[in-house]
Amino acid sequence: MVINKFAVLLVILGVSCCICSAEQAGGIRGYVEDKDFDAPVAEAQVLIAETGEKTKTAEEGNYVFSELKPGTYTLIFSKQGYTRQVKTDVAVSPGRMSEVNVSLSGDFTEMEEFVVQDLSFGAGTELALLDLRMEAPALMDSVSSELMSQAGASDAASALKLVSGTTVQDGKYAVVRGLPDRYVNSQMNGVRLPTADADKRAVQLDQFPSAVIESIQVSKTFTPDQQGDASGGAVNVVLKGIPEETSFKFGIGYDYNSNVFNEDDFLSYDGGGLDSLGNRSISVPSIDSMDDTVGTATEDAPQEYSFSLSGGGKHAFAEDVKIGGFLSANYKRSASYKHDMIDDKYWVEEPGEGVTPRYNDKRGGGGGGPGTGRFETSLFDVKQASQQVQWSTLATLGLEIGTHKFNALYMYTKTAEDSATVSEDTRGRAGLHQFWPDAYGPEFDNYDPYDEHHPANDKEYQDHAAYQRHQTLEYTERTTETIQFSGDHKFEDLSWELTDWFSFKPVELDWVLSRNTAAMHQPDKRMFSARWTAPYYVPYQPPTFWPSPSPEVPAHTEPGRYEQLNPAANMNMGNFQRTWKDIIEESDQYSANIKLPFEQWTEDEGYFKFGIFNDDVTRDYQQNSFTNDSTFVDSDPGLSWDDYWSDYFDEPLKVSGVDIDFIADQQISAFYYMADVPLNSQFKLRGGARFESTELSSHITDAGPSAQVYIPQTGDISQSTDGAEFYSLARAEFEQDDTLPSFGFEYAPFEKIKVRGSYSETVARQTFKELVPITNQDYLGGDIFIGNKDLQMSALENYDLRFDYTPYEGGLVSATYFHKDITDPIEYVQGYANFTYTYPVNYPEGEIDGFEFEIRHELAEFFEDMEGVSVGANATFINSEVTLPDDEAAKLDTPNIQAPMKTRDMTNAPEYLYNLFLTWDFNESKTQFGLFYTVRGDTLVAGASQAVGNYLPNVYEKEYGTLNMSLKHKLNDTWSMNLKAKNLLDPEIESVYRSDYIDGDVTKTSYTKGIDLSVSLSARF
């Protein structure tokens, strides 16, 4: 079916190509003169807004654009000392030159404000988005497709980093002003999309390739026409619309990553890898029919490449009737390899002492621990390789009848990722003396696992920090599908005049209906864990006769062997686990907005606006897992550490019995009103309120015989065998109604300066996973998560103040202050009930504030020789704090912890962010160059806690920067070549334990991504 879709699409695009190729190019030429002196104006800039193409007038005032596609264009004429002039609807016909002559007036301060009506820049240009920034009722920052291309951004997630005050978590999720995914509303064309993420209600932005994106708009203040959970911001991915002129575009590229290229030990597994479209339909099999692949293998690294096709246009059937369409297909194959990664877990066992490796809690249940018995540490060296196929299709159909527009949009994205991971702990055993000098002497240094006479290999110490190896094979398909119908209407007959000083302009209506589906298919995720004990020497033992007889034991060496390493005992799992997981989330959504524009007593325009919104979401979660028996199993003796037990493992599997399937529903309904009222030409007031209702519920549909529900607050435990009691205890329901006000002002004391301020109230919601009180363990040995059915929504009060100065077209100087007070912020804490688990709670309060600064300049405004050079910078400085609940604070102030803490930073809120960029447009050589540097400051990723009576310090991700470069050269009127280099500095990305109660930072994780290079060729017909 997918292949058929592609075939149809390729045929349509091929036909479009033929049609477009038949059209001749046209051009625009003209003359620019001084209106006051009738003299030619030299060195005036002429810009085509839709394409970004620029030129300068000659000494005689002449200019020319050749080889333009037939269509309608907007020309912008500008020069310092003159008032900018705009010519709209400039028609270019095939094989003809259009004449456009203009007269520029001197820009004197006593002149009245020059206003251009019906100006529409190309929506994907920086000029258009700067205009939108200044006119939008909310504080808005954006990034255009133009800047995305120059920065080498491949998808929406990487492009979002270019926006001031924003970053991305886990490479997928938007973080705005330090507030993570639950505080950020992500949309596509204004439609809230579902997500199949198992842990979050956040849209994975890496699904949307930059080739289909016109712009990304981030509203950082809440207005009533936005959804109520846009607390940190609303991220709207605006897709490319129907082009005015018929066009066809084709591109192909080849990619290189320094960690991947030419690797012959790239991690994979038998039966692994990806087919061309990322399809792997593996239904849940019977136990007897499962294949026998358990662990990883190596192979040659895959190739990385991409291609894209797009085409479309409009056709006028009558004076006021236009029909158009746009089709796009994108394909990308990529890979990554982290072969230098470490993942260490530490804690503080004695207050005031340094950190030691975190080990399992068998000390509490089995008498183990350093110096006394069996234990395993967690100091892992990790290799992780993944390969990815990503493809998408986009189809748009539009109809324009006068001032009425109708659009239908269909988009389908698919991302398939296959990864293999090996993590090994050998440093724990090698560091026994370093970490526990009272229990192990210096003879344990310089450990050799193959020296049976080494003191650490004595039989007495065999179980002390034995070597470990964990292997994970994971294949995941993610899809998003959306069908959107929308309309935009302007009713010219619905306008009326109330008085001589107040009249209503034509009423405007827009609406959207959408059906959206997100799915995650994870067939046969495999996890295998083992511990290895080294060979040891057994000296000669003579026979004994009393008190009990024993035979003579000759001197010999006991061979090394593998043993089963099980996860937390409560999960009833062995050391090999296979899991099938499916998540489908569906959303039916509609919205409608009525706008009543008016003109008041000073002839300034404002509006009243009303609207409704409804979103019904259903999530279906299903999981089936299998495991071997959890009783003791060891390998055949004689296997060395270099031999992988997974290559020989053949233990039978059984149904795990711990799986739980559930269905969850969320309904958000709302209506709002708002007004934008100019009191005079300098001062506006904005305000209104949104009335929003939230209903959340979840119930278990199926459960294995060993599944359990646990309520951390009360300690109540129920097994699925308890029947109705189990299902009742697991059911979660939540309802809340909110009134969310928003008030703001805009003051323009001078033509080029605006000051805006706002106050608003918003909310943040729980995720489905956070409400369901079942024990979740994503993989063997992984952290156990338990939902909290009593979890409440968070409430926020938001304050914003912004100053904008636009000295000239394209220039910007901006400063913003923001402050947010949060009631009941949702944070994660750790608990213990014969096993360690994580669960969500509401902290009492939190706050976050900070400053944003942004500057953009065209250097030609200051230095004539710097024509075409643009520079920009933005920086955000964030302070955040949450107050710990009394019971959590008390856990850190006990005699065995002695690390008192009442407040801490918010998780995922970086201390600072900044971006620097330089672009250079060489008009004469038709070459564009871009350099982009982004930095994210230190960020708390996990707050301090305690486990088994030991202190776990805060975990921070350290600052790191990314340098990207792009070079684009237009070979001729059709073909262009692009060279992109990303992550040129290839910094070490590191997280550390950090606390006032330990001596300095201690590394927790560290890895590098490698340098990415790509070369591509594109053609536009």
Short mmCIF file of C-alpha atoms in Angstrom, two decimals, residues 579-861:
data_model
loop_
_atom_site.label_atom_id
_atom_site.label_comp_id
_atom_site.label_asym_id
_atom_site.label_seq_id
_atom_site.Cartn_x
_atom_site.Cartn_y
_atom_site.Cartn_z
CA THR A 579 8.70 -7.46 24.68
CA TRP A 580 6.07 -6.44 22.13
CA LYS A 581 4.63 -2.99 22.76
CA ASP A 582 2.01 -1.04 20.78
CA ILE A 583 0.65 2.42 21.51
CA ILE A 584 -2.01 4.06 19.36
CA GLU A 585 -3.29 7.53 20.16
CA GLU A 586 -6.14 9.07 18.19
CA SER A 587 -7.42 12.62 18.29
CA ASP A 588 -10.55 14.26 16.88
CA GLN A 589 -10.28 18.01 17.03
CA TYR A 590 -12.21 21.06 15.91
CA SER A 591 -11.93 24.78 16.47
CA ALA A 592 -13.56 27.94 15.14
CA ASN A 593 -12.75 31.62 15.60
CA ILE A 594 -14.79 34.71 14.74
CA LYS A 595 -12.98 38.01 14.46
CA LEU A 596 -14.72 41.40 14.39
CA PRO A 597 -12.19 43.99 13.20
CA PHE A 598 -13.02 47.62 13.82
CA GLU A 599 -11.70 51.12 13.23
CA GLN A 600 -11.98 53.54 16.13
CA TRP A 601 -11.78 57.26 16.81
CA THR A 602 -8.10 57.71 15.83
CA GLU A 603 -8.55 55.59 12.68
CA ASP A 604 -6.50 52.81 14.25
CA GLU A 605 -7.66 49.22 13.91
CA GLY A 606 -8.49 46.70 16.62
CA TYR A 607 -10.71 43.66 16.95
CA PHE A 608 -12.96 41.52 19.10
CA LYS A 609 -12.47 37.77 18.85
CA PHE A 610 -14.43 34.72 20.03
CA GLY A 611 -13.87 31.03 19.56
CA ILE A 612 -14.42 27.42 20.56
CA PHE A 613 -12.10 24.42 20.77
CA ASN A 614 -12.50 20.70 21.42
CA ASP A 615 -9.99 17.84 21.41
CA ASP A 616 -10.91 14.21 22.18
CA VAL A 617 -7.92 11.91 22.64
CA THR A 618 -7.89 8.15 23.20
CA ARG A 619 -4.75 6.12 23.93
CA ASP A 620 -4.64 2.32 23.61
CA TYR A 621 -1.59 0.77 25.31
CA GLN A 622 -0.77 -2.93 24.86
CA GLN A 623 2.27 -4.91 25.97
CA ASN A 624 3.23 -8.58 25.80
CA SER A 625 6.49 -9.77 27.33
CA PHE A 626 8.27 -13.08 27.69
CA THR A 627 11.15 -14.13 29.94
CA ASN A 628 13.18 -17.10 31.02
CA ASP A 629 12.85 -18.55 34.51
CA SER A 630 14.33 -16.31 37.21
CA THR A 631 15.88 -19.21 39.13
CA PHE A 632 19.64 -19.61 39.05
CA VAL A 633 21.15 -20.56 35.70
CA ASP A 634 24.85 -20.55 34.88
CA SER A 635 26.71 -21.13 31.66
CA ASP A 636 28.96 -23.93 30.62
CA PRO A 637 32.25 -23.42 32.49
CA GLY A 638 35.20 -22.18 30.51
CA LEU A 639 33.65 -19.16 28.77
CA SER A 640 35.95 -16.15 28.99
CA TRP A 641 34.84 -12.53 29.25
CA ASP A 642 35.56 -12.13 25.53
CA ASP A 643 33.01 -14.88 24.82
CA TYR A 644 29.46 -13.56 24.73
CA TRP A 645 27.07 -15.83 26.65
CA SER A 646 24.26 -14.50 24.45
CA ASP A 647 25.81 -16.41 21.53
CA TYR A 648 25.19 -19.70 23.36
CA PHE A 649 22.15 -18.94 25.49
CA ASP A 650 19.18 -21.23 24.81
CA GLU A 651 17.04 -21.16 27.94
CA PRO A 652 13.28 -21.58 27.25
CA LEU A 653 10.95 -18.60 27.64
CA LYS A 654 7.57 -18.21 29.29
CA VAL A 655 4.90 -15.50 29.46
CA SER A 656 6.11 -12.99 32.03
CA GLY A 657 2.71 -12.44 33.61
CA VAL A 658 3.43 -8.84 34.61
CA ASP A 659 1.98 -7.04 31.56
CA ILE A 660 -0.88 -4.57 31.84
CA ASP A 661 -2.93 -3.15 28.94
CA PHE A 662 -4.93 0.03 29.44
CA ILE A 663 -7.04 2.59 27.63
CA ALA A 664 -6.88 6.27 28.57
CA ASP A 665 -9.04 9.20 27.45
CA GLN A 666 -8.56 12.94 27.54
CA GLN A 667 -11.10 15.57 26.55
CA ILE A 668 -10.25 19.25 26.45
CA SER A 669 -13.05 21.65 25.57
CA ALA A 670 -12.88 25.43 25.67
CA PHE A 671 -14.38 28.71 24.58
CA TYR A 672 -12.88 32.17 24.84
CA TYR A 673 -13.27 35.86 24.17
CA MET A 674 -10.63 38.54 23.73
CA ALA A 675 -10.22 42.07 22.46
CA ASP A 676 -7.43 44.18 20.99
CA VAL A 677 -8.32 47.84 21.54
CA PRO A 678 -6.09 50.74 20.43
CA LEU A 679 -6.71 53.79 22.61
CA ASN A 680 -4.70 55.89 20.18
CA SER A 681 -2.02 55.36 17.56
CA GLN A 682 0.58 54.67 20.25
CA PHE A 683 -1.15 52.60 22.92
CA LYS A 684 -3.14 49.35 22.77
CA LEU A 685 -4.83 47.23 25.40
CA ARG A 686 -5.39 43.50 24.96
CA GLY A 687 -7.35 41.16 27.17
CA GLY A 688 -9.78 38.33 27.54
CA ALA A 689 -10.30 34.94 29.13
CA ARG A 690 -10.38 31.29 28.17
CA PHE A 691 -12.74 28.83 29.86
CA GLU A 692 -11.24 25.37 29.60
CA SER A 693 -12.46 22.01 30.85
CA THR A 694 -10.22 18.95 31.30
CA GLU A 695 -11.32 15.34 31.74
CA LEU A 696 -8.78 12.53 32.13
CA SER A 697 -9.46 8.86 32.81
CA SER A 698 -7.77 5.49 32.44
CA HIS A 699 -8.76 1.90 33.06
CA ILE A 700 -7.04 -1.46 32.71
CA THR A 701 -8.36 -3.72 29.96
CA ASP A 702 -6.14 -6.74 30.55
CA ALA A 703 -3.51 -7.81 33.08
CA GLY A 704 -1.17 -10.75 33.56
CA PRO A 705 -1.48 -13.00 36.62
CA SER A 706 1.56 -11.38 38.31
CA ALA A 707 0.62 -7.77 37.50
CA GLN A 708 0.19 -5.48 40.46
CA VAL A 709 -1.06 -2.04 41.42
CA TYR A 710 0.82 -0.13 44.10
CA ILE A 711 -0.25 3.14 45.75
CA PRO A 712 2.93 4.81 47.10
CA GLN A 713 1.07 7.24 49.36
CA THR A 714 -0.78 4.51 51.28
CA GLY A 715 1.30 1.42 50.59
CA ASP A 716 -1.75 -0.41 49.21
CA ILE A 717 -0.84 -3.30 46.90
CA SER A 718 -3.25 -5.33 44.80
CA GLN A 719 -2.52 -8.27 42.49
CA SER A 720 -4.50 -8.87 39.33
CA THR A 721 -5.72 -12.10 40.93
CA ASP A 722 -7.69 -9.92 43.37
CA GLY A 723 -10.20 -9.31 40.58
CA ALA A 724 -12.54 -6.31 40.96
CA GLU A 725 -10.47 -4.77 43.75
CA PHE A 726 -7.41 -4.68 41.48
CA TYR A 727 -9.25 -3.04 38.57
CA SER A 728 -10.95 -0.53 40.87
CA LEU A 729 -7.70 0.48 42.56
CA ALA A 730 -6.03 0.92 39.16
CA ARG A 731 -8.76 3.16 37.71
CA ALA A 732 -7.85 6.85 37.55
CA GLU A 733 -10.23 9.75 36.92
CA PHE A 734 -9.62 13.47 36.96
CA GLU A 735 -11.75 16.52 36.11
CA GLN A 736 -11.03 20.23 36.36
CA ASP A 737 -12.50 23.47 35.03
CA ASP A 738 -10.30 26.54 34.66
CA THR A 739 -10.81 30.21 33.90
CA LEU A 740 -7.61 31.51 32.34
CA PRO A 741 -7.36 35.31 32.03
CA SER A 742 -4.90 37.21 29.87
CA PHE A 743 -4.19 40.95 29.84
CA GLY A 744 -1.59 42.96 27.99
CA PHE A 745 -0.60 46.29 26.54
CA GLU A 746 1.43 47.61 23.63
CA TYR A 747 3.06 51.04 23.65
CA ALA A 748 4.83 52.52 20.61
CA PRO A 749 6.34 55.85 21.71
CA PHE A 750 8.23 56.08 18.42
CA GLU A 751 7.75 54.55 14.99
CA LYS A 752 10.51 51.97 15.39
CA ILE A 753 10.08 51.14 19.08
CA LYS A 754 7.49 48.94 20.78
CA VAL A 755 7.11 48.06 24.43
CA ARG A 756 4.76 45.20 25.30
CA GLY A 757 3.73 43.62 28.57
CA SER A 758 1.33 40.89 29.62
CA TYR A 759 -0.09 38.89 32.50
CA SER A 760 -1.76 35.51 32.04
CA GLU A 761 -2.72 32.31 33.83
CA THR A 762 -2.16 28.85 32.36
CA VAL A 763 -2.05 25.18 33.39
CA ALA A 764 0.12 22.07 32.97
CA ARG A 765 -1.41 18.61 32.78
CA GLN A 766 -0.49 15.12 33.89
CA THR A 767 0.41 12.48 31.32
CA PHE A 768 -1.48 9.22 31.02
CA LYS A 769 1.47 7.24 32.38
CA GLU A 770 1.70 9.50 35.42
CA LEU A 771 -1.90 8.79 36.41
CA VAL A 772 -1.95 4.99 36.07
CA PRO A 773 -0.78 3.44 39.40
CA ILE A 774 0.82 0.37 37.88
CA THR A 775 4.44 -0.73 38.02
CA ASN A 776 6.19 -0.01 34.72
CA GLN A 777 9.62 -1.32 33.81
CA ASP A 778 10.65 -0.46 30.27
CA TYR A 779 13.55 -2.90 30.10
CA LEU A 780 15.36 -5.53 32.09
CA GLY A 781 17.15 -3.90 35.00
CA GLY A 782 15.61 -0.51 34.18
CA ASP A 783 14.07 1.92 36.61
CA ILE A 784 10.61 1.07 37.88
CA PHE A 785 7.99 3.79 37.46
CA ILE A 786 4.65 3.92 39.29
CA GLY A 787 1.89 6.38 38.42
CA ASN A 788 0.05 8.54 40.95
CA LYS A 789 -3.74 8.62 40.54
CA ASP A 790 -3.95 11.58 42.97
CA LEU A 791 -1.65 13.77 40.88
CA GLN A 792 -3.03 17.28 40.28
CA MET A 793 -2.64 19.74 37.42
CA SER A 794 -0.17 22.59 37.85
CA ALA A 795 -1.25 26.24 37.72
CA LEU A 796 0.96 29.06 36.46
CA GLU A 797 0.91 32.85 36.64
CA ASN A 798 2.95 34.43 33.84
CA TYR A 799 4.44 37.94 33.61
CA ASP A 800 6.23 39.26 30.51
CA LEU A 801 7.73 42.57 29.42
CA ARG A 802 9.43 43.10 26.03
CA PHE A 803 11.23 46.00 24.32
CA ASP A 804 11.68 45.84 20.51
CA TYR A 805 13.61 48.29 18.34
CA THR A 806 13.65 47.87 14.54
CA PRO A 807 16.11 50.47 13.24
CA TYR A 808 15.54 49.45 9.60
CA GLU A 809 13.94 46.68 7.57
CA GLY A 810 15.52 43.43 8.76
CA GLY A 811 17.24 44.95 11.80
CA LEU A 812 16.25 44.15 15.38
CA VAL A 813 17.31 44.93 18.94
CA SER A 814 15.17 43.26 21.60
CA ALA A 815 15.12 42.64 25.35
CA THR A 816 12.56 40.65 27.35
CA TYR A 817 11.98 39.89 31.02
CA PHE A 818 9.75 36.98 32.06
CA HIS A 819 8.59 35.55 35.38
CA LYS A 820 6.42 32.52 36.17
CA ASP A 821 4.97 31.39 39.50
CA ILE A 822 4.01 27.71 39.52
CA THR A 823 1.60 26.09 41.97
CA ASP A 824 1.76 22.28 42.32
CA PRO A 825 4.61 21.70 39.84
CA ILE A 826 4.94 18.03 38.89
CA GLU A 827 8.31 16.51 39.77
CA TYR A 828 9.63 12.95 40.15
CA VAL A 829 10.84 11.45 43.43
CA GLN A 830 12.12 8.05 44.53
CA GLY A 831 10.51 5.59 46.90
CA TYR A 832 11.34 2.19 48.33
CA ALA A 833 9.15 -0.86 48.97
CA ASN A 834 11.52 -3.85 48.79
CA PHE A 835 12.58 -2.27 45.51
CA THR A 836 13.49 1.24 44.42
CA TYR A 837 10.95 3.05 42.22
CA THR A 838 10.19 6.50 40.82
CA TYR A 839 6.81 8.20 41.01
CA PRO A 840 5.40 11.69 40.28
CA VAL A 841 4.25 14.10 42.98
CA ASN A 842 3.14 17.71 43.19
CA TYR A 843 5.75 19.96 44.77
CA PRO A 844 4.22 22.89 46.70
CA GLU A 845 5.48 25.67 44.44
CA GLY A 846 8.10 26.81 42.01
CA GLU A 847 9.18 29.85 40.07
CA ILE A 848 11.20 30.65 37.01
CA ASP A 849 12.34 33.99 35.65
CA GLY A 850 14.91 35.34 33.29
CA PHE A 851 15.98 37.70 30.53
CA GLU A 852 16.10 37.29 26.76
CA PHE A 853 18.20 39.45 24.46
CA GLU A 854 18.27 39.40 20.68
CA ILE A 855 20.00 41.42 17.98
CA ARG A 856 20.03 41.14 14.17
CA HIS A 857 21.84 43.42 11.75
CA GLU A 858 22.63 43.82 8.09
CA LEU A 859 26.25 45.00 8.16
CA ALA A 860 25.77 46.94 4.92
CA GLU A 861 23.80 49.44 6.98
#
